[in-house]
PDB file of C-alpha atoms in Angstrom:
ATOM      1  CA  MET A   1     -44.817   2.446  20.518  1.00 92.00           C
ATOM      2  CA  VAL A   2     -42.640   5.035  21.993  1.00 94.00           C
ATOM      3  CA  GLU A   3     -42.411   8.511  21.784  1.00 94.00           C
ATOM      4  CA  PHE A   4     -39.772  10.640  22.588  1.00 94.00           C
ATOM      5  CA  TYR A   5     -40.396  14.413  22.868  1.00 94.00           C
ATOM      6  CA  ALA A   6     -38.809  17.943  24.386  1.00 93.00           C
ATOM      7  CA  PRO A   7     -42.402  20.236  26.061  1.00 92.00           C
ATOM      8  CA  TRP A   8     -40.547  23.386  23.905  1.00 92.00           C
ATOM      9  CA  CYS A   9     -40.193  21.660  20.551  1.00 93.00           C
ATOM     10  CA  PRO A  10     -43.242  22.794  18.030  1.00 93.00           C
ATOM     11  CA  ALA A  11     -42.753  19.905  16.310  1.00 93.00           C
ATOM     12  CA  CYS A  12     -43.888  17.799  19.344  1.00 93.00           C
ATOM     13  CA  ASN A  13     -46.048  19.292  20.733  1.00 94.00           C
ATOM     14  CA  ALA A  14     -48.500  19.417  16.489  1.00 93.00           C
ATOM     15  CA  LEU A  15     -47.716  15.314  17.163  1.00 94.00           C
ATOM     16  CA  ALA A  16     -49.087  15.517  20.670  1.00 93.00           C
ATOM     17  CA  PRO A  17     -52.765  15.572  19.798  1.00 93.00           C
ATOM     18  CA  THR A  18     -51.789  12.484  17.329  1.00 93.00           C
ATOM     19  CA  TRP A  19     -50.695  10.085  19.544  1.00 93.00           C
ATOM     20  CA  SER A  20     -53.539  10.940  22.261  1.00 92.00           C
ATOM     21  CA  ASP A  21     -56.134   9.823  19.691  1.00 93.00           C
ATOM     22  CA  LEU A  22     -53.670   6.942  18.111  1.00 92.00           C
ATOM     23  CA  SER A  23     -53.563   5.833  21.983  1.00 91.00           C
ATOM     24  CA  LYS A  24     -56.904   5.606  21.932  1.00 91.00           C
ATOM     25  CA  ARG A  25     -57.601   3.498  18.988  1.00 90.00           C
ATOM     26  CA  MET A  26     -54.819   1.685  19.963  1.00 88.00           C
ATOM     27  CA  ARG A  27     -56.874   0.838  23.281  1.00 88.00           C
ATOM     28  CA  ARG A  28     -60.895   0.418  21.084  1.00 88.00           C
ATOM     29  CA  LYS A  29     -59.767  -1.924  19.114  1.00 84.00           C
ATOM     30  CA  GLN A  30     -57.300  -3.834  21.768  1.00 83.00           C
ATOM     31  CA  LEU A  31     -53.985  -4.178  19.717  1.00 82.00           C
ATOM     32  CA  GLY A  32     -52.432  -4.974  22.661  1.00 84.00           C
ATOM     33  CA  VAL A  33     -50.956  -2.389  21.823  1.00 88.00           C
ATOM     34  CA  ARG A  34     -48.933   0.144  24.308  1.00 89.00           C
ATOM     35  CA  THR A  35     -47.872   3.925  23.788  1.00 90.00           C
ATOM     36  CA  GLY A  36     -45.619   5.783  26.311  1.00 92.00           C
ATOM     37  CA  ALA A  37     -43.859   9.308  25.546  1.00 93.00           C
ATOM     38  CA  VAL A  38     -40.635  10.458  27.018  1.00 93.00           C
ATOM     39  CA  ASP A  39     -39.490  14.189  27.587  1.00 93.00           C
ATOM     40  CA  VAL A  40     -35.912  13.789  27.569  1.00 89.00           C
ATOM     41  CA  THR A  41     -35.764  16.692  28.918  1.00 87.00           C
ATOM     42  CA  LYS A  42     -36.003  15.158  32.259  1.00 88.00           C
ATOM     43  CA  SER A  43     -35.169  11.392  31.450  1.00 87.00           C
ATOM     44  CA  PRO A  44     -32.071  11.663  29.464  1.00 85.00           C
ATOM     45  CA  GLY A  45     -30.337   8.577  30.289  1.00 85.00           C
ATOM     46  CA  LEU A  46     -32.987   6.543  28.435  1.00 87.00           C
ATOM     47  CA  SER A  47     -33.068   9.905  25.983  1.00 86.00           C
ATOM     48  CA  GLY A  48     -28.884   8.371  25.559  1.00 86.00           C
ATOM     49  CA  ARG A  49     -29.076   4.550  25.234  1.00 87.00           C
ATOM     50  CA  PHE A  50     -31.937   5.354  22.338  1.00 89.00           C
ATOM     51  CA  VAL A  51     -29.624   8.089  20.822  1.00 86.00           C
ATOM     52  CA  VAL A  52     -32.825  10.939  19.772  1.00 89.00           C
ATOM     53  CA  THR A  53     -31.087  13.626  17.937  1.00 86.00           C
ATOM     54  CA  ALA A  54     -33.721  14.652  16.699  1.00 90.00           C
ATOM     55  CA  LEU A  55     -36.982  15.323  18.171  1.00 91.00           C
ATOM     56  CA  PRO A  56     -40.557  14.594  17.889  1.00 93.00           C
ATOM     57  CA  THR A  57     -38.717  10.596  17.816  1.00 93.00           C
ATOM     58  CA  ILE A  58     -40.754   7.497  17.693  1.00 95.00           C
ATOM     59  CA  TYR A  59     -39.633   3.792  18.059  1.00 94.00           C
ATOM     60  CA  HIS A  60     -41.786   0.580  17.656  1.00 93.00           C
ATOM     61  CA  VAL A  61     -40.537  -2.102  20.300  1.00 92.00           C
ATOM     62  CA  LYS A  62     -41.578  -5.976  20.103  1.00 90.00           C
ATOM     63  CA  ASP A  63     -39.238  -9.185  21.749  1.00 87.00           C
ATOM     64  CA  GLY A  64     -36.795  -6.964  22.660  1.00 85.00           C
ATOM     65  CA  GLU A  65     -36.102  -6.348  19.389  1.00 90.00           C
ATOM     66  CA  PHE A  66     -36.125  -2.140  18.473  1.00 92.00           C
ATOM     67  CA  ARG A  67     -37.396   0.004  15.556  1.00 93.00           C
ATOM     68  CA  GLN A  68     -37.982   3.373  14.691  1.00 92.00           C
ATOM     69  CA  TYR A  69     -41.215   4.861  12.673  1.00 93.00           C
ATOM     70  CA  LYS A  70     -39.842   7.061  10.092  1.00 90.00           C
ATOM     71  CA  GLY A  71     -43.040   6.640   8.181  1.00 90.00           C
ATOM     72  CA  PRO A  72     -45.925   8.956   7.984  1.00 92.00           C
ATOM     73  CA  ARG A  73     -47.215  10.850  11.034  1.00 91.00           C
ATOM     74  CA  ASP A  74     -50.908  10.969  10.952  1.00 92.00           C
ATOM     75  CA  VAL A  75     -53.111   7.941  13.041  1.00 91.00           C
ATOM     76  CA  ASP A  76     -53.831   6.008  10.228  1.00 92.00           C
ATOM     77  CA  SER A  77     -49.940   5.492   9.374  1.00 92.00           C
ATOM     78  CA  MET A  78     -48.893   4.949  12.259  1.00 92.00           C
ATOM     79  CA  LEU A  79     -51.956   2.189  13.165  1.00 91.00           C
ATOM     80  CA  GLY A  80     -51.201   0.271   9.440  1.00 91.00           C
ATOM     81  CA  TYR A  81     -47.732  -0.495  10.887  1.00 92.00           C
ATOM     82  CA  ILE A  82     -49.374  -1.537  13.491  1.00 90.00           C
ATOM     83  CA  GLU A  83     -51.846  -3.810  11.718  1.00 89.00           C
ATOM     84  CA  GLU A  84     -50.738  -5.136   8.717  1.00 89.00           C
ATOM     85  CA  GLN A  85     -47.665  -5.395   9.867  1.00 89.00           C
ATOM     86  CA  ARG A  86     -44.943  -3.058   8.342  1.00 90.00           C
ATOM     87  CA  TRP A  87     -42.387  -2.876  11.120  1.00 89.00           C
ATOM     88  CA  LYS A  88     -41.514  -6.288  10.017  1.00 89.00           C
ATOM     89  CA  GLN A  89     -39.496  -4.366   7.235  1.00 90.00           C
ATOM     90  CA  THR A  90     -37.341  -2.072   9.644  1.00 88.00           C
ATOM     91  CA  ASP A  91     -34.390  -3.426  10.475  1.00 90.00           C
ATOM     92  CA  PRO A  92     -33.981  -3.557  14.502  1.00 90.00           C
ATOM     93  CA  VAL A  93     -31.159  -2.083  15.584  1.00 88.00           C
ATOM     94  CA  PRO A  94     -28.189  -3.355  15.801  1.00 87.00           C
ATOM     95  CA  GLY A  95     -27.045  -5.384  18.793  1.00 80.00           C
ATOM     96  CA  TRP A  96     -24.113  -2.902  19.693  1.00 82.00           C
ATOM     97  CA  LYS A  97     -26.082  -0.560  18.985  1.00 82.00           C
ATOM     98  CA  ALA A  98     -29.791  -1.564  21.474  1.00 83.00           C
ATOM     99  CA  PRO A  99     -31.161   1.143  23.784  1.00 85.00           C
ATOM    100  CA  ASN A 100     -29.798  -2.552  27.206  1.00 81.00           C
ATOM    101  CA  SER A 101     -26.746  -3.188  25.122  1.00 82.00           C
ATOM    102  CA  LEU A 102     -23.933  -2.461  28.233  1.00 84.00           C
ATOM    103  CA  GLN A 103     -22.322   0.239  25.743  1.00 84.00           C
ATOM    104  CA  MET A 104     -26.070   2.374  25.658  1.00 84.00           C
ATOM    105  CA  SER A 105     -26.114   2.161  29.382  1.00 82.00           C
ATOM    106  CA  LEU A 106     -22.632   4.417  29.526  1.00 84.00           C
ATOM    107  CA  VAL A 107     -24.207   6.230  26.655  1.00 83.00           C
ATOM    108  CA  ALA A 108     -26.694   7.379  29.113  1.00 80.00           C
ATOM    109  CA  GLU A 109     -24.241   7.573  31.723  1.00 84.00           C
ATOM    110  CA  PHE A 110     -22.630  10.677  29.520  1.00 83.00           C
ATOM    111  CA  PHE A 111     -26.473  11.638  28.436  1.00 81.00           C
ATOM    112  CA  LYS A 112     -27.033  12.134  32.454  1.00 81.00           C
ATOM    113  CA  LEU A 113     -23.451  14.262  32.561  1.00 83.00           C
ATOM    114  CA  SER A 114     -23.578  16.433  30.256  1.00 82.00           C
ATOM    115  CA  GLN A 115     -28.257  17.574  31.822  1.00 78.00           C
ATOM    116  CA  ALA A 116     -26.924  17.221  34.710  1.00 83.00           C
ATOM    117  CA  LEU A 117     -23.925  20.265  34.128  1.00 85.00           C
ATOM    118  CA  ARG A 118     -25.923  22.175  31.618  1.00 82.00           C
ATOM    119  CA  ASN A 119     -28.669  22.942  35.393  1.00 83.00           C
ATOM    120  CA  VAL A 120     -25.447  24.097  37.008  1.00 87.00           C
ATOM    121  CA  HIS A 121     -25.091  26.416  34.010  1.00 86.00           C
ATOM    122  CA  ASN A 122     -28.451  27.421  34.114  1.00 84.00           C
ATOM    123  CA  MET A 123     -28.103  27.454  37.461  1.00 86.00           C
ATOM    124  CA  LEU A 124     -24.831  29.548  37.080  1.00 85.00           C
ATOM    125  CA  MET A 125     -26.361  32.697  35.201  1.00 86.00           C
ATOM    126  CA  GLU A 126     -29.872  32.196  36.473  1.00 84.00           C
ATOM    127  CA  THR A 127     -29.459  32.351  40.377  1.00 84.00           C
ATOM    128  CA  TYR A 128     -26.059  33.951  41.132  1.00 83.00           C
ATOM    129  CA  GLY A 129     -25.936  36.372  38.100  1.00 84.00           C
ATOM    130  CA  LEU A 130     -22.999  34.726  36.003  1.00 84.00           C
ATOM    131  CA  PRO A 131     -22.738  35.885  32.425  1.00 88.00           C
ATOM    132  CA  THR A 132     -22.092  33.158  30.524  1.00 87.00           C
ATOM    133  CA  TRP A 133     -18.185  33.681  29.357  1.00 87.00           C
ATOM    134  CA  GLY A 134     -18.185  33.591  33.671  1.00 86.00           C
ATOM    135  CA  SER A 135     -19.587  30.475  33.527  1.00 86.00           C
ATOM    136  CA  TYR A 136     -17.985  28.602  30.162  1.00 87.00           C
ATOM    137  CA  LEU A 137     -14.531  29.508  32.907  1.00 90.00           C
ATOM    138  CA  ILE A 138     -15.718  28.155  35.616  1.00 88.00           C
ATOM    139  CA  PHE A 139     -16.332  24.977  33.771  1.00 86.00           C
ATOM    140  CA  ALA A 140     -13.180  25.720  31.873  1.00 90.00           C
ATOM    141  CA  VAL A 141     -10.896  25.507  35.129  1.00 90.00           C
ATOM    142  CA  GLY A 142     -13.046  22.739  36.353  1.00 89.00           C
ATOM    143  CA  THR A 143     -12.269  20.551  33.415  1.00 89.00           C
ATOM    144  CA  ILE A 144      -8.533  21.515  33.076  1.00 92.00           C
ATOM    145  CA  PHE A 145      -8.496  20.158  37.109  1.00 90.00           C
ATOM    146  CA  LEU A 146      -9.527  16.995  36.968  1.00 89.00           C
ATOM    147  CA  GLY A 147      -8.220  15.850  33.827  1.00 91.00           C
ATOM    148  CA  ALA A 148      -4.612  16.718  35.466  1.00 92.00           C
ATOM    149  CA  LEU A 149      -6.517  14.427  39.008  1.00 92.00           C
ATOM    150  CA  LEU A 150      -7.352  12.167  36.423  1.00 91.00           C
ATOM    151  CA  GLY A 151      -3.730  11.941  34.652  1.00 92.00           C
ATOM    152  CA  LEU A 152      -1.939  11.787  37.857  1.00 92.00           C
ATOM    153  CA  LEU A 153      -4.432   8.582  39.109  1.00 92.00           C
ATOM    154  CA  LEU A 154      -4.310   7.014  35.221  1.00 91.00           C
ATOM    155  CA  VAL A 155      -0.169   7.378  35.693  1.00 90.00           C
ATOM    156  CA  CYS A 156      -0.274   5.781  39.925  1.00 91.00           C
ATOM    157  CA  ILE A 157      -2.153   2.817  38.375  1.00 91.00           C
ATOM    158  CA  ILE A 158      -0.161   1.825  35.621  1.00 89.00           C
ATOM    159  CA  ASP A 159       2.869   2.689  38.272  1.00 85.00           C
ATOM    160  CA  PHE A 160       1.531   0.492  39.826  1.00 86.00           C
ATOM    161  CA  LEU A 161       0.661  -2.723  37.628  1.00 87.00           C
ATOM    162  CA  TYR A 162       3.413  -2.543  35.536  1.00 83.00           C
ATOM    163  CA  PRO A 163       6.204  -0.615  37.999  1.00 82.00           C
ATOM    164  CA  PRO A 164       9.679   0.819  35.759  1.00 77.00           C
ATOM    165  CA  ARG A 165      12.459  -1.487  36.221  1.00 75.00           C
ATOM    166  CA  ARG A 166      15.074  -1.523  37.720  1.00 69.00           C
ATOM    167  CA  PRO A 167      19.651  -2.270  36.821  1.00 63.00           C
ATOM    168  CA  ASP A 168      20.074  -4.851  39.271  1.00 63.00           C
ATOM    169  CA  LYS A 169      22.862  -4.236  41.213  1.00 66.00           C
ATOM    170  CA  VAL A 170      26.070  -6.828  41.378  1.00 66.00           C
ATOM    171  CA  PHE A 171      28.116  -6.219  44.869  1.00 70.00           C
ATOM    172  CA  VAL A 172      32.096  -7.203  44.849  1.00 63.00           C
ATOM    173  CA  SER A 173      34.531  -6.652  47.026  1.00 73.00           C
ATOM    174  CA  GLN A 174      37.214  -4.558  47.912  1.00 76.00           C
ATOM    175  CA  ALA A 175      39.904  -6.310  46.500  1.00 78.00           C
ATOM    176  CA  GLU A 176      38.410  -7.708  43.163  1.00 77.00           C
ATOM    177  CA  ALA A 177      37.527  -3.491  43.358  1.00 74.00           C
ATOM    178  CA  ASP A 178      40.892  -2.864  42.819  1.00 76.00           C
ATOM    179  CA  LYS A 179      42.083  -5.499  40.025  1.00 78.00           C
ATOM    180  CA  LEU A 180      38.968  -4.579  38.472  1.00 78.00           C
ATOM    181  CA  LEU A 181      40.569  -0.665  38.495  1.00 80.00           C
ATOM    182  CA  GLU A 182      44.375  -1.874  37.694  1.00 79.00           C
ATOM    183  CA  LYS A 183      43.030  -4.082  34.596  1.00 80.00           C
ATOM    184  CA  LYS A 184      41.397  -0.549  33.774  1.00 77.00           C
ATOM    185  CA  GLU A 185      44.400   2.032  34.310  1.00 76.00           C
ATOM    186  CA  GLU A 186      46.415  -0.715  32.568  1.00 75.00           C
ATOM    187  CA  GLU A 187      44.390  -0.496  29.281  1.00 76.00           C
ATOM    188  CA  LEU A 188      44.421   2.763  29.567  1.00 73.00           C
ATOM    189  CA  ILE A 189      48.131   2.728  28.888  1.00 72.00           C
ATOM    190  CA  ASN A 190      48.103   0.793  26.405  1.00 70.00           C
ATOM    191  CA  ASP A 191      45.984   2.437  23.852  1.00 69.00           C
ATOM    192  CA  ASP A 192      48.297   5.951  25.115  1.00 63.00           C
ATOM    193  CA  ILE A 193      51.128   4.103  24.455  1.00 67.00           C
ATOM    194  CA  VAL A 194      49.520   2.545  20.708  1.00 59.00           C
ATOM    195  CA  ASP A 195      48.494   6.153  19.949  1.00 61.00           C
ATOM    196  CA  ASP A 196      52.353   7.637  20.225  1.00 61.00           C
ATOM    197  CA  ALA A 197      53.305   4.787  18.322  1.00 61.00           C
ATOM    198  CA  GLU A 198      51.344   4.664  15.248  1.00 63.00           C
ATOM    199  CA  LYS A 199      51.818   9.024  15.791  1.00 61.00           C
ATOM    200  CA  ASP A 200      55.449   8.590  15.203  1.00 60.00           C
ATOM    201  CA  SER A 201      54.653   6.767  12.402  1.00 61.00           C
ATOM    202  CA  ASP A 202      52.488   9.110  10.565  1.00 58.00           C
ATOM    203  CA  GLU A 203      55.404  11.379  10.780  1.00 58.00           C
ATOM    204  CA  GLU A 204      58.377   9.141   9.991  1.00 59.00           C
ATOM    205  CA  LYS A 205      56.154   8.936   6.266  1.00 58.00           C
ATOM    206  CA  ASN A 206      55.861  13.036   6.048  1.00 59.00           C
ATOM    207  CA  SER A 207      59.460  13.606   6.445  1.00 55.00           C
ATOM    208  CA  PRO A 208      61.041  14.300   3.497  1.00 55.00           C
ATOM    209  CA  PRO A 209      63.653  12.074   2.396  1.00 53.00           C
ATOM    210  CA  ASP A 210      66.900  13.270   3.380  1.00 51.00           C
ATOM    211  CA  THR A 211      70.657  13.608   1.371  1.00 49.00           C
ATOM    212  CA  SER A 212      73.453  11.514   1.255  1.00 48.00           C
ATOM    213  CA  GLU A 213      76.332  13.352   2.730  1.00 48.00           C
ATOM    214  CA  ASP A 214      77.730  12.132  -0.813  1.00 50.00           C
ATOM    215  CA  ASP A 215      75.553  13.969  -2.281  1.00 51.00           C
ATOM    216  CA  ASP A 216      76.430  16.570  -1.034  1.00 49.00           C
ATOM    217  CA  GLU A 217      80.279  17.103  -1.648  1.00 50.00           C
ATOM    218  CA  LYS A 218      79.693  15.794  -5.177  1.00 50.00           C
ATOM    219  CA  GLN A 219      77.211  18.948  -5.493  1.00 49.00           C
ATOM    220  CA  VAL A 220      80.156  21.535  -3.842  1.00 47.00           C
ATOM    221  CA  SER A 221      83.144  19.814  -6.188  1.00 49.00           C
ATOM    222  CA  GLU A 222      80.756  20.696  -9.321  1.00 49.00           C
ATOM    223  CA  GLY A 223      79.498  24.556  -8.295  1.00 48.00           C
ATOM    224  CA  GLY A 224      83.431  25.566  -9.764  1.00 48.00           C
ATOM    225  CA  GLY A 225      84.270  29.103  -9.010  1.00 46.00           C
ATOM    226  CA  ASP A 226      81.016  29.464  -8.449  1.00 46.00           C
ATOM    227  CA  ASN A 227      81.668  28.360  -4.771  1.00 47.00           C
ATOM    228  CA  GLU A 228      84.935  27.995  -4.328  1.00 45.00           C
ATOM    229  CA  ARG A 229      83.825  30.484  -1.338  1.00 46.00           C
ATOM    230  CA  ALA A 230      81.201  27.343   0.066  1.00 43.00           C
ATOM    231  CA  THR A 231      83.704  26.668   2.661  1.00 45.00           C
ATOM    232  CA  GLU A 232      80.967  24.311   4.426  1.00 46.00           C
ATOM    233  CA  VAL A 233      79.385  21.739   2.716  1.00 43.00           C
ATOM    234  CA  ARG A 234      75.435  21.358   4.229  1.00 47.00           C
ATOM    235  CA  LYS A 235      75.331  18.482   7.109  1.00 47.00           C
ATOM    236  CA  ARG A 236      72.518  16.142   6.634  1.00 48.00           C
ATOM    237  CA  ARG A 237      69.137  16.365   8.684  1.00 51.00           C
ATOM    238  CA  PRO A 238      69.983  13.641  11.426  1.00 52.00           C
ATOM    239  CA  ARG A 239      66.962  11.231  10.947  1.00 51.00           C
ATOM    240  CA  LYS A 240      64.451  10.911  14.584  1.00 49.00           C
ATOM    241  CA  ALA A 241      66.024   6.735  14.855  1.00 49.00           C
ATOM    242  CA  ASP A 242      69.202   9.207  15.373  1.00 42.00           C
TER     243      ASP A 242
END
């Protein structure tokens, strides 16, 4: 049986005499059960392995299986939990969350880091007399700098493992280059000729119909006395083809 406690926790301090009495009675009855207590302020990594989020927290450990005890915290209840093997009615912690798994080892390292940062925070305020906001500002600047450094390192690793593809260069002789240039110029000239032809065709389609000379003379003769002063016949509008 393992208890996780903290010196500043009132519930943990109230449980301390009961826990000591439980240990004595287990030894007296020779149940082969040992009790232990872990100070989370001194062993943050171990509390991280067990994901201790409330204090006090009690675990039952047997044959590599971990079960959290959630019953009453008096001596008789905890002693009956062992003697009557009521621990078999409690599901063990799943393998992915077991304290001895690899992922929980990583979680333990994060707990250690958080405790170290907390100690630095307390040192800045107590030893150097910095205000709380000053300590937070230092941590913010350090976090930004560290994040940028890690991002740069990650980009370098990705570029090293997966280098960007560069376009393949094709080398040609000067003669081939001149031929390609001439061919390109011919294509541009042909495109200009086709564009001009299409433009002329559109202008012819949109031009008004031409009137013949015979139609002009007929209009003059039919005009009678009113058109006697007309001495010139309207000239035919020249066509573009002319």
